[in-house]
Each structure stands twice: as C-alpha cells, then as structure tokens.
Amino acid sequence: MDMEKLSINRRTFTKGVAATASALILPGYMRQAVAASNSGGKLTVALFKDLRTLNPIMGIFGNEWRCTANLYNNLTRLVPGGGVEGDLAESFESLEGAKVWTFKLREGVKFHEGSELTSADVMATFNKSFDPITSAPYKGELGPIASVEATGKYGVRFMLSSPMADFPKAMAGATARIISEAGIADFDNLNAKAYGTGPFRLVDFVPNERVVMERNPHYFREGLPHLDQVVMRVLPDNTAQQAALQNQEVDAIAEVDAPIFAAVSRINGVTGTQIPGGLFQNVVLLANQAPFDNPKVREAAKFCIERAPLAAALTENTGSPGDDHPISSAYEFHNESPALRQANLSKARRLMREAGYSNGVEIDLVVANNPSSRNRLAVLVQAMTAQAGINFKIEQMDNARYGSTIWNKGKKCYIGNYGTRPYADAILTKLYHSRLGIDEGRWATPDSDAMLDRARETIDPVERRKIYGEFQKLSRNNGPFIISSFQDSLFANWNYVQDFPMSAISTDMRLEQTSLGDGAPGK
C-alpha cells in the first residue's frame, strides 16, 4: 500500500469548519471512516512522556489526560467543529445570565465497579476538586464554581461566583472527569486505580511505562467501544517511537514530535496527519524579578526574535509563527491585529540602555529534557537575545525534577509547554489570572484580572471578541512570555487503524469509536 500523508492547511480547515458549525472556529477532528464490522482486537499506541498518575483531578500531563479520556466520562464532551454536547449529561441549560448551570444526567449509567451514576457522584467529584486540602493543580480550568448541589437523583446545579458563557466547555476538560463516590473515598489510590464510566476498564498500570485497558461491556453507548483492548506504551525517545511504528510494535503515535513527522509519514502503509493547532512553548520571563520586572527588558527580548525562521526551524515547517500570546489562529477569538512583530535589534538595544542594562545581563533559563523542541527553542532564543545583551544561561534537567522544583515556582525563568485548550479563556485564565489561574509569569494586575473576568462573563460574542482582542494586545506588548511559534497537532497511524481520533486538542484522545481493519497485528 502506498504511503499517504494527510495535511489540512488553515484555509481548507476553516472552510470545513464553517460548513459544519457556526458556533466556533476551533480545532476540529480529522477522522477516517470507521468500519463497524471490524470489531475486536488490540490497539497499541505510543505515548511520548510523563505518565505518572491516572487520577483525573491530579493529572497535569497530556498523556495522563489521554488515558483518563478512555477510563472516565465528563458531563459534556467536545464535538467536531468545536461545539459541545452532553456526555454523562443528557441535557444542560443556563440560568441567571450564565451564572447558574443545570445538568440532567443519563439514567442507568454504570461505573466500572457496578454502582449507578447519580448526582452524588458529580457532587463528590467537584467538592473534592475544590477542597483546599486536595490542592488540585488545574481546578482553575473548571471555572468559578461557588457550589454544586443535587436537584434530584439525576440532576445537578452549579452556582458560579460569576457568569461564564463557556461553562459547558469547561465541563468537557480533562480535570472534569466524573469519579464515583467510591473512587473519591479511595482517593489516595486513584493514582493507579480507575473508578470511571468510560469505554475501557483498567487492567494494568505501570507509571511512565504502560497502561493496559479492556473493553467495558456495560458502556452506556450501545455498540461501543469496538476494540477489545488498548495498550498505551511510553516511548520517550523519537528513535524508539519511529522504530516501533515501523516494526508494527505500535499501531499509532498519539503525538508525533516534529523532527520525525516526515520520516514516519514516509513509512509505507502509514498515514501522517497534520492539523492546525495551538500547542506552544513559552519562554517565561518572570515579571517580579530583575531584569524582567522592567517591561522594557521584556519588550527588548521580544524584539530580538526572528519569528518566521524560528517557527520553521522549531516545528520542522509543521507550525506557524507566534506573537507572544497563547491564542493561535485555531481559536475562535484569535485577534489578527496588530501585524506579527518583526525583529528590531536596534530598538531592542535602545530599550536595554533605557532600562539601565547597557552592559547586558545574564539570566538563568531552565529547560526540561522532553520534548526535545524545548531545548531547541532555548538555544535559538539564547542566540537571538544575546545580540541585545540578554544572555540566557541554559540549565537542562529531567522532567520530574523540573516539574517539582521549577515549573510555576516563580524562582527561575524557564520554558513551559502547553497544549491546545477547548476555548480561549481556559488557557488565558490559567496562565495570566492571579486568583483563578497560576499567573505563571508573576505579571497579573487587578486590571488584567478584571479584563479576563469581563470576557468570561460576557454572553455577547461580539463584545467578547473585543475584550479578548484587547487582552491579546496587552499580553503581546507587555506580558511575561516569549511565544514564538505554534506547533500543529501531528499524528501517525497504520492505515488499518480506522477512526483514530485526531484533533488540534490532541489530548482529547477518545478511542471508543476506533477499530482495526484487515492487516492489523492485534486482530
């Protein structure tokens, strides 16, 4: 069979979304036709790194989210074209100007251990997430939930501290998986046990090595899933992933690293797929520490960046330039003005002189060792900013140490790594909000918080677009990040893998509709 490579450019993608959905111009799904008759078999998927826990409330890495998407369900889920529909919820509606949201649960849904889904499970899940003792790392992405209460055995009401137009999309997020009351009671063991309703049940879990799941015979969606078993293997090396795919030791790669995308796409019988997305790596310029407490130094660093060539080199021509804020063209509220910032070394040097750094300055920059693009970005930025006297001293460390000692600790500048979110507020609030997010660059002010609050609360999409546009300009010009490029979502699978989920939100990897055709080793 001849090699086939699927690539969707932005123009084609936008036209396709416009034809199928008017609500959002958001990363959609590229799916191959499923053959329902091809049921059964084992699918093996290669994962890149970081698979520490199966606890949906405590997971922070993409591979943890990919696994829990198949062990658990949410109240809602995203659909092709960027919309949202009920998952465990049969229906939902807003009251009081989107400050109150009600959800009607499906009846008869069973958790893997046999208990029936009720409102008590939903309340237990969210109460645990917002318990200060839990310290859920991504609870800010759930929205401004003030309280949750039952409206009957199968009804739930969320009271928000402020209106939120995108609350149903927040309920589709990775940290909003619904755990049974029994699972919440066994919370300390949720790292390696699953108390979900998902299409697959947990068989085996070895942290940072593998997850084995089997078909849930009592799944509430009739006829699904098609597969008997799913194995997710951690292969944190590009060479190992490429060889495993070539030798059919794995059937698909969940997230292909850009340097090997062209090579794996050339394997005879393999399809490589590229979808415009919003994955980015940000150089975090801590705004509460010298020298980046001076906005002129932050601006100087940004004027050093040759964005188009850096994006091409960093993404191997599978991405697009960024302009120092996290809202790529894949998002509904992406603002196309002002024009992409161009490098201007003379202006950068002048800003450094005005900031009192005529002789330059040295700054530590910490880089985790995976993915490899982080280090490539660090080296490229180091070379570019040095021309204006901003001298980054690169320190590499393994992901585990980086996560526990550097990420969001506010101690040293570093390079972060973030995937595409289902809507703009999810990533903006997370990175910039002082109360509801992590304020990663230690930059937030009452005014910037208020701007994000207004956008989240505004129902009128025209007015929301205006506010988000203003925030993108503010964060671009004054904010604490260099965001030089956006990486498209890259996938690779053997052609016998049918209906493999491929989305710009690559962590939303639900395998309930995936099946194996003729020639699959796992059949």
mmCIF file of N, CA and C in Angstrom, residues 77-189:
data_model
loop_
_atom_site.group_PDB
_atom_site.id
_atom_site.type_symbol
_atom_site.label_atom_id
_atom_site.label_comp_id
_atom_site.label_asym_id
_atom_site.label_seq_id
_atom_site.Cartn_x
_atom_site.Cartn_y
_atom_site.Cartn_z
ATOM 1 N N ARG A 77 -18.895 16.786 26.310
ATOM 2 C CA ARG A 77 -17.715 16.498 25.506
ATOM 3 C C ARG A 77 -17.747 17.362 24.260
ATOM 4 N N LEU A 78 -16.556 17.631 23.736
ATOM 5 C CA LEU A 78 -16.428 18.422 22.520
ATOM 6 C C LEU A 78 -16.804 17.582 21.313
ATOM 7 N N VAL A 79 -17.278 18.232 20.275
ATOM 8 C CA VAL A 79 -17.671 17.545 19.052
ATOM 9 C C VAL A 79 -16.960 18.192 17.876
ATOM 10 N N PRO A 80 -16.885 17.505 16.721
ATOM 11 C CA PRO A 80 -16.254 18.095 15.539
ATOM 12 C C PRO A 80 -16.844 19.460 15.215
ATOM 13 N N GLY A 81 -15.962 20.393 14.883
ATOM 14 C CA GLY A 81 -16.390 21.747 14.584
ATOM 15 C C GLY A 81 -16.296 22.675 15.776
ATOM 16 N N GLY A 82 -15.952 22.121 16.967
ATOM 17 C CA GLY A 82 -15.742 22.971 18.120
ATOM 18 C C GLY A 82 -16.924 23.137 19.038
ATOM 19 N N GLY A 83 -18.043 22.470 18.763
ATOM 20 C CA GLY A 83 -19.194 22.583 19.633
ATOM 21 C C GLY A 83 -19.073 21.683 20.848
ATOM 22 N N VAL A 84 -20.147 21.617 21.624
ATOM 23 C CA VAL A 84 -20.158 20.803 22.828
ATOM 24 C C VAL A 84 -21.515 20.115 22.928
ATOM 25 N N GLU A 85 -21.510 18.877 23.435
ATOM 26 C CA GLU A 85 -22.740 18.127 23.613
ATOM 27 C C GLU A 85 -22.684 17.394 24.945
ATOM 28 N N GLY A 86 -23.813 16.834 25.358
ATOM 29 C CA GLY A 86 -23.837 16.078 26.588
ATOM 30 C C GLY A 86 -23.050 14.789 26.470
ATOM 31 N N ASP A 87 -22.411 14.402 27.558
ATOM 32 C CA ASP A 87 -21.721 13.114 27.637
ATOM 33 C C ASP A 87 -22.449 12.296 28.703
ATOM 34 N N LEU A 88 -22.075 12.444 29.956
ATOM 35 C CA LEU A 88 -22.876 11.855 31.023
ATOM 36 C C LEU A 88 -24.155 12.658 31.246
ATOM 37 N N ALA A 89 -24.144 13.900 30.831
ATOM 38 C CA ALA A 89 -25.342 14.733 30.925
ATOM 39 C C ALA A 89 -26.215 14.521 29.692
ATOM 40 N N GLU A 90 -27.476 14.296 29.926
ATOM 41 C CA GLU A 90 -28.439 14.150 28.835
ATOM 42 C C GLU A 90 -28.770 15.513 28.235
ATOM 43 N N SER A 91 -28.777 16.542 29.097
ATOM 44 C CA SER A 91 -29.056 17.907 28.655
ATOM 45 C C SER A 91 -28.501 18.877 29.683
ATOM 46 N N PHE A 92 -28.392 20.154 29.290
ATOM 47 C CA PHE A 92 -27.922 21.183 30.222
ATOM 48 C C PHE A 92 -28.469 22.525 29.769
ATOM 49 N N GLU A 93 -28.570 23.454 30.715
ATOM 50 C CA GLU A 93 -29.051 24.789 30.390
ATOM 51 C C GLU A 93 -28.511 25.795 31.397
ATOM 52 N N SER A 94 -28.527 27.069 31.004
ATOM 53 C CA SER A 94 -28.042 28.133 31.876
ATOM 54 C C SER A 94 -29.208 28.963 32.397
ATOM 55 N N LEU A 95 -29.006 29.529 33.578
ATOM 56 C CA LEU A 95 -29.969 30.401 34.214
ATOM 57 C C LEU A 95 -29.239 31.632 34.748
ATOM 58 N N GLU A 96 -29.986 32.670 35.007
ATOM 59 C CA GLU A 96 -29.431 33.876 35.618
ATOM 60 C C GLU A 96 -28.220 34.406 34.846
ATOM 61 N N GLY A 97 -28.375 34.488 33.526
ATOM 62 C CA GLY A 97 -27.301 35.063 32.725
ATOM 63 C C GLY A 97 -26.019 34.281 32.774
ATOM 64 N N ALA A 98 -26.097 32.935 32.746
ATOM 65 C CA ALA A 98 -24.946 32.021 32.739
ATOM 66 C C ALA A 98 -24.223 31.982 34.081
ATOM 67 N N LYS A 99 -24.887 32.394 35.147
ATOM 68 C CA LYS A 99 -24.296 32.291 36.491
ATOM 69 C C LYS A 99 -24.717 30.996 37.175
ATOM 70 N N VAL A 100 -25.783 30.380 36.708
ATOM 71 C CA VAL A 100 -26.250 29.096 37.214
ATOM 72 C C VAL A 100 -26.408 28.146 36.029
ATOM 73 N N TRP A 101 -25.895 26.918 36.187
ATOM 74 C CA TRP A 101 -25.992 25.920 35.128
ATOM 75 C C TRP A 101 -26.566 24.629 35.713
ATOM 76 N N THR A 102 -27.530 24.057 35.018
ATOM 77 C CA THR A 102 -28.120 22.792 35.464
ATOM 78 C C THR A 102 -27.845 21.698 34.441
ATOM 79 N N PHE A 103 -27.639 20.488 34.947
ATOM 80 C CA PHE A 103 -27.347 19.325 34.104
ATOM 81 C C PHE A 103 -28.265 18.180 34.503
ATOM 82 N N LYS A 104 -28.879 17.540 33.507
ATOM 83 C CA LYS A 104 -29.698 16.349 33.740
ATOM 84 C C LYS A 104 -28.877 15.134 33.319
ATOM 85 N N LEU A 105 -28.627 14.232 34.247
ATOM 86 C CA LEU A 105 -27.771 13.076 33.988
ATOM 87 C C LEU A 105 -28.537 11.969 33.264
ATOM 88 N N ARG A 106 -27.805 11.187 32.485
ATOM 89 C CA ARG A 106 -28.369 9.982 31.889
ATOM 90 C C ARG A 106 -28.697 8.994 33.018
ATOM 91 N N GLU A 107 -29.771 8.298 32.878
ATOM 92 C CA GLU A 107 -30.131 7.287 33.861
ATOM 93 C C GLU A 107 -29.601 5.922 33.434
ATOM 94 N N GLY A 108 -29.194 5.135 34.409
ATOM 95 C CA GLY A 108 -28.755 3.771 34.144
ATOM 96 C C GLY A 108 -27.294 3.621 33.785
ATOM 97 N N VAL A 109 -26.514 4.712 33.811
ATOM 98 C CA VAL A 109 -25.080 4.621 33.518
ATOM 99 C C VAL A 109 -24.375 3.966 34.703
ATOM 100 N N LYS A 110 -23.509 3.004 34.418
ATOM 101 C CA LYS A 110 -22.822 2.262 35.472
ATOM 102 C C LYS A 110 -21.325 2.585 35.507
ATOM 103 N N PHE A 111 -20.820 2.742 36.723
ATOM 104 C CA PHE A 111 -19.382 2.814 36.909
ATOM 105 C C PHE A 111 -18.790 1.411 36.740
ATOM 106 N N HIS A 112 -17.487 1.349 36.526
ATOM 107 C CA HIS A 112 -16.844 0.060 36.290
ATOM 108 C C HIS A 112 -17.050 -0.899 37.450
ATOM 109 N N GLU A 113 -17.146 -0.363 38.677
ATOM 110 C CA GLU A 113 -17.308 -1.262 39.825
ATOM 111 C C GLU A 113 -18.757 -1.669 40.040
ATOM 112 N N GLY A 114 -19.698 -1.152 39.202
ATOM 113 C CA GLY A 114 -21.074 -1.612 39.231
ATOM 114 C C GLY A 114 -22.087 -0.649 39.788
ATOM 115 N N SER A 115 -21.651 0.416 40.476
ATOM 116 C CA SER A 115 -22.613 1.365 41.025
ATOM 117 C C SER A 115 -23.178 2.253 39.925
ATOM 118 N N GLU A 116 -24.376 2.814 40.159
ATOM 119 C CA GLU A 116 -25.024 3.653 39.167
ATOM 120 C C GLU A 116 -24.613 5.113 39.349
ATOM 121 N N LEU A 117 -24.411 5.793 38.240
ATOM 122 C CA LEU A 117 -24.107 7.221 38.261
ATOM 123 C C LEU A 117 -25.309 8.006 38.786
ATOM 124 N N THR A 118 -25.069 8.858 39.786
ATOM 125 C CA THR A 118 -26.099 9.761 40.293
ATOM 126 C C THR A 118 -25.481 11.127 40.560
ATOM 127 N N SER A 119 -26.320 12.044 40.962
ATOM 128 C CA SER A 119 -25.841 13.386 41.277
ATOM 129 C C SER A 119 -24.844 13.374 42.422
ATOM 130 N N ALA A 120 -24.926 12.396 43.316
ATOM 131 C CA ALA A 120 -23.996 12.314 44.442
ATOM 132 C C ALA A 120 -22.557 12.132 43.960
ATOM 133 N N ASP A 121 -22.359 11.400 42.874
ATOM 134 C CA ASP A 121 -21.013 11.198 42.328
ATOM 135 C C ASP A 121 -20.463 12.501 41.752
ATOM 136 N N VAL A 122 -21.314 13.242 41.070
ATOM 137 C CA VAL A 122 -20.885 14.522 40.495
ATOM 138 C C VAL A 122 -20.500 15.494 41.605
ATOM 139 N N MET A 123 -21.326 15.586 42.626
ATOM 140 C CA MET A 123 -21.016 16.480 43.739
ATOM 141 C C MET A 123 -19.724 16.068 44.439
ATOM 142 N N ALA A 124 -19.538 14.778 44.642
ATOM 143 C CA ALA A 124 -18.325 14.302 45.301
ATOM 144 C C ALA A 124 -17.083 14.659 44.500
ATOM 145 N N THR A 125 -17.182 14.523 43.174
ATOM 146 C CA THR A 125 -16.038 14.839 42.310
ATOM 147 C C THR A 125 -15.640 16.298 42.427
ATOM 148 N N PHE A 126 -16.602 17.202 42.277
ATOM 149 C CA PHE A 126 -16.264 18.625 42.270
ATOM 150 C C PHE A 126 -15.953 19.157 43.667
ATOM 151 N N ASN A 127 -16.595 18.631 44.685
ATOM 152 C CA ASN A 127 -16.247 19.041 46.040
ATOM 153 C C ASN A 127 -14.814 18.645 46.383
ATOM 154 N N LYS A 128 -14.396 17.488 45.899
ATOM 155 C CA LYS A 128 -13.017 17.056 46.130
ATOM 156 C C LYS A 128 -12.035 17.930 45.361
ATOM 157 N N SER A 129 -12.402 18.294 44.133
ATOM 158 C CA SER A 129 -11.511 19.135 43.326
ATOM 159 C C SER A 129 -11.285 20.484 43.975
ATOM 160 N N PHE A 130 -12.314 21.041 44.599
ATOM 161 C CA PHE A 130 -12.198 22.371 45.170
ATOM 162 C C PHE A 130 -11.859 22.368 46.658
ATOM 163 N N ASP A 131 -11.657 21.201 47.229
ATOM 164 C CA ASP A 131 -11.207 21.119 48.617
ATOM 165 C C ASP A 131 -9.765 21.625 48.691
ATOM 166 N N PRO A 132 -9.494 22.636 49.507
ATOM 167 C CA PRO A 132 -8.115 23.166 49.590
ATOM 168 C C PRO A 132 -7.085 22.107 49.950
ATOM 169 N N ILE A 133 -7.490 21.106 50.703
ATOM 170 C CA ILE A 133 -6.545 20.058 51.091
ATOM 171 C C ILE A 133 -6.109 19.248 49.872
ATOM 172 N N THR A 134 -7.003 19.112 48.897
ATOM 173 C CA THR A 134 -6.678 18.342 47.689
ATOM 174 C C THR A 134 -5.580 19.023 46.881
ATOM 175 N N SER A 135 -5.624 20.354 46.825
ATOM 176 C CA SER A 135 -4.665 21.125 46.018
ATOM 177 C C SER A 135 -4.673 20.673 44.567
ATOM 178 N N ALA A 136 -5.851 20.537 43.988
ATOM 179 C CA ALA A 136 -5.956 20.147 42.576
ATOM 180 C C ALA A 136 -5.251 21.175 41.706
ATOM 181 N N PRO A 137 -4.254 20.768 40.917
ATOM 182 C CA PRO A 137 -3.428 21.747 40.202
ATOM 183 C C PRO A 137 -4.153 22.528 39.117
ATOM 184 N N TYR A 138 -5.180 21.931 38.488
ATOM 185 C CA TYR A 138 -5.840 22.596 37.372
ATOM 186 C C TYR A 138 -7.301 22.935 37.678
ATOM 187 N N LYS A 139 -7.643 23.080 38.953
ATOM 188 C CA LYS A 139 -9.031 23.377 39.295
ATOM 189 C C LYS A 139 -9.491 24.711 38.720
ATOM 190 N N GLY A 140 -8.559 25.622 38.442
ATOM 191 C CA GLY A 140 -8.918 26.902 37.850
ATOM 192 C C GLY A 140 -9.570 26.762 36.494
ATOM 193 N N GLU A 141 -9.287 25.649 35.774
ATOM 194 C CA GLU A 141 -9.867 25.448 34.451
ATOM 195 C C GLU A 141 -11.312 24.949 34.517
ATOM 196 N N LEU A 142 -11.794 24.666 35.727
ATOM 197 C CA LEU A 142 -13.176 24.225 35.886
ATOM 198 C C LEU A 142 -14.151 25.392 35.915
ATOM 199 N N GLY A 143 -13.636 26.604 36.038
ATOM 200 C CA GLY A 143 -14.497 27.771 36.102
ATOM 201 C C GLY A 143 -14.719 28.224 37.533
ATOM 202 N N PRO A 144 -15.403 29.351 37.702
ATOM 203 C CA PRO A 144 -15.602 29.936 39.043
ATOM 204 C C PRO A 144 -16.756 29.282 39.793
ATOM 205 N N ILE A 145 -16.616 27.991 40.091
ATOM 206 C CA ILE A 145 -17.682 27.254 40.766
ATOM 207 C C ILE A 145 -17.723 27.655 42.238
ATOM 208 N N ALA A 146 -18.874 28.170 42.678
ATOM 209 C CA ALA A 146 -19.045 28.530 44.088
ATOM 210 C C ALA A 146 -19.593 27.349 44.884
ATOM 211 N N SER A 147 -20.532 26.612 44.290
ATOM 212 C CA SER A 147 -21.090 25.442 44.957
ATOM 213 C C SER A 147 -21.798 24.567 43.935
ATOM 214 N N VAL A 148 -22.029 23.316 44.304
ATOM 215 C CA VAL A 148 -22.743 22.369 43.461
ATOM 216 C C VAL A 148 -23.741 21.623 44.335
ATOM 217 N N GLU A 149 -24.944 21.429 43.830
ATOM 218 C CA GLU A 149 -25.970 20.773 44.621
ATOM 219 C C GLU A 149 -26.812 19.861 43.737
ATOM 220 N N ALA A 150 -27.436 18.878 44.365
ATOM 221 C CA ALA A 150 -28.315 17.949 43.656
ATOM 222 C C ALA A 150 -29.695 18.564 43.498
ATOM 223 N N THR A 151 -30.304 18.312 42.351
ATOM 224 C CA THR A 151 -31.702 18.704 42.131
ATOM 225 C C THR A 151 -32.543 17.448 41.931
ATOM 226 N N GLY A 152 -32.143 16.397 42.592
ATOM 227 C CA GLY A 152 -32.761 15.087 42.439
ATOM 228 C C GLY A 152 -31.680 14.053 42.216
ATOM 229 N N LYS A 153 -32.070 12.812 42.048
ATOM 230 C CA LYS A 153 -31.098 11.737 41.876
ATOM 231 C C LYS A 153 -30.271 11.915 40.616
ATOM 232 N N TYR A 154 -30.871 12.511 39.582
ATOM 233 C CA TYR A 154 -30.179 12.642 38.298
ATOM 234 C C TYR A 154 -30.070 14.098 37.847
ATOM 235 N N GLY A 155 -30.106 15.019 38.779
ATOM 236 C CA GLY A 155 -29.975 16.426 38.430
ATOM 237 C C GLY A 155 -28.922 17.123 39.275
ATOM 238 N N VAL A 156 -28.176 18.023 38.640
ATOM 239 C CA VAL A 156 -27.104 18.752 39.326
ATOM 240 C C VAL A 156 -27.192 20.218 38.940
ATOM 241 N N ARG A 157 -26.985 21.082 39.948
ATOM 242 C CA ARG A 157 -26.971 22.520 39.703
ATOM 243 C C ARG A 157 -25.633 23.090 40.177
ATOM 244 N N PHE A 158 -24.988 23.859 39.271
ATOM 245 C CA PHE A 158 -23.753 24.558 39.611
ATOM 246 C C PHE A 158 -24.051 26.038 39.797
ATOM 247 N N MET A 159 -23.667 26.580 40.932
ATOM 248 C CA MET A 159 -23.745 28.012 41.173
ATOM 249 C C MET A 159 -22.346 28.586 41.011
ATOM 250 N N LEU A 160 -22.214 29.560 40.122
ATOM 251 C CA LEU A 160 -20.922 30.170 39.858
ATOM 252 C C LEU A 160 -20.813 31.497 40.590
ATOM 253 N N SER A 161 -19.593 31.867 40.942
ATOM 254 C CA SER A 161 -19.387 33.154 41.601
ATOM 255 C C SER A 161 -19.517 34.309 40.616
ATOM 256 N N SER A 162 -19.412 33.991 39.334
ATOM 257 C CA SER A 162 -19.611 34.995 38.284
ATOM 258 C C SER A 162 -20.067 34.258 37.033
ATOM 259 N N PRO A 163 -20.773 34.925 36.120
ATOM 260 C CA PRO A 163 -21.241 34.245 34.904
ATOM 261 C C PRO A 163 -20.087 33.693 34.076
ATOM 262 N N MET A 164 -20.366 32.602 33.370
ATOM 263 C CA MET A 164 -19.357 32.003 32.486
ATOM 264 C C MET A 164 -20.060 31.402 31.284
ATOM 265 N N ALA A 165 -19.887 32.061 30.147
ATOM 266 C CA ALA A 165 -20.561 31.620 28.927
ATOM 267 C C ALA A 165 -20.065 30.267 28.454
ATOM 268 N N ASP A 166 -18.791 29.945 28.717
ATOM 269 C CA ASP A 166 -18.189 28.708 28.220
ATOM 270 C C ASP A 166 -18.204 27.580 29.242
ATOM 271 N N PHE A 167 -19.049 27.659 30.249
ATOM 272 C CA PHE A 167 -19.025 26.636 31.300
ATOM 273 C C PHE A 167 -19.244 25.215 30.765
ATOM 274 N N PRO A 168 -20.143 24.985 29.801
ATOM 275 C CA PRO A 168 -20.262 23.610 29.282
ATOM 276 C C PRO A 168 -18.968 23.085 28.669
ATOM 277 N N LYS A 169 -18.181 23.962 28.069
ATOM 278 C CA LYS A 169 -16.891 23.518 27.521
ATOM 279 C C LYS A 169 -15.896 23.230 28.642
ATOM 280 N N ALA A 170 -15.977 23.989 29.726
ATOM 281 C CA ALA A 170 -15.116 23.703 30.875
ATOM 282 C C ALA A 170 -15.404 22.312 31.425
ATOM 283 N N MET A 171 -16.664 21.909 31.366
ATOM 284 C CA MET A 171 -17.048 20.588 31.870
ATOM 285 C C MET A 171 -16.559 19.455 30.975
ATOM 286 N N ALA A 172 -16.063 19.783 29.789
ATOM 287 C CA ALA A 172 -15.501 18.772 28.888
ATOM 288 C C ALA A 172 -13.998 18.604 29.088
ATOM 289 N N GLY A 173 -13.402 19.392 29.972
ATOM 290 C CA GLY A 173 -11.960 19.375 30.154
ATOM 291 C C GLY A 173 -11.453 18.155 30.896
ATOM 292 N N ALA A 174 -10.144 17.942 30.810
ATOM 293 C CA ALA A 174 -9.525 16.737 31.377
ATOM 294 C C ALA A 174 -9.660 16.659 32.889
ATOM 295 N N THR A 175 -9.739 17.809 33.569
ATOM 296 C CA THR A 175 -9.831 17.792 35.023
ATOM 297 C C THR A 175 -11.276 17.686 35.504
ATOM 298 N N ALA A 176 -12.224 17.571 34.570
ATOM 299 C CA ALA A 176 -13.643 17.487 34.935
ATOM 300 C C ALA A 176 -14.216 16.088 34.737
ATOM 301 N N ARG A 177 -13.363 15.068 34.679
ATOM 302 C CA ARG A 177 -13.860 13.696 34.589
ATOM 303 C C ARG A 177 -14.645 13.350 35.858
ATOM 304 N N ILE A 178 -15.726 12.596 35.707
ATOM 305 C CA ILE A 178 -16.568 12.254 36.837
ATOM 306 C C ILE A 178 -16.110 10.932 37.468
ATOM 307 N N ILE A 179 -15.807 11.002 38.755
ATOM 308 C CA ILE A 179 -15.328 9.870 39.548
ATOM 309 C C ILE A 179 -16.457 9.431 40.477
ATOM 310 N N SER A 180 -16.588 8.147 40.697
ATOM 311 C CA SER A 180 -17.651 7.659 41.588
ATOM 312 C C SER A 180 -17.363 8.064 43.031
ATOM 313 N N GLU A 181 -18.416 8.070 43.849
ATOM 314 C CA GLU A 181 -18.227 8.336 45.286
ATOM 315 C C GLU A 181 -17.226 7.347 45.884
ATOM 316 N N ALA A 182 -17.295 6.095 45.443
ATOM 317 C CA ALA A 182 -16.360 5.092 45.945
ATOM 318 C C ALA A 182 -14.927 5.467 45.595
ATOM 319 N N GLY A 183 -14.740 6.001 44.393
ATOM 320 C CA GLY A 183 -13.406 6.426 43.985
ATOM 321 C C GLY A 183 -12.902 7.609 44.797
ATOM 322 N N ILE A 184 -13.780 8.563 45.061
ATOM 323 C CA ILE A 184 -13.378 9.711 45.882
ATOM 324 C C ILE A 184 -13.009 9.238 47.286
ATOM 325 N N ALA A 185 -13.750 8.258 47.826
ATOM 326 C CA ALA A 185 -13.431 7.710 49.140
ATOM 327 C C ALA A 185 -12.087 6.985 49.136
ATOM 328 N N ASP A 186 -11.690 6.493 47.959
ATOM 329 C CA ASP A 186 -10.414 5.779 47.810
ATOM 330 C C ASP A 186 -9.381 6.665 47.119
ATOM 331 N N PHE A 187 -9.460 7.968 47.381
ATOM 332 C CA PHE A 187 -8.705 8.961 46.618
ATOM 333 C C PHE A 187 -7.201 8.696 46.616
ATOM 334 N N ASP A 188 -6.661 8.242 47.724
ATOM 335 C CA ASP A 188 -5.210 8.021 47.801
ATOM 336 C C ASP A 188 -4.736 6.947 46.833
ATOM 337 N N ASN A 189 -5.652 6.098 46.373
ATOM 338 C CA ASN A 189 -5.275 5.021 45.450
ATOM 339 C C ASN A 189 -5.660 5.309 44.008
#
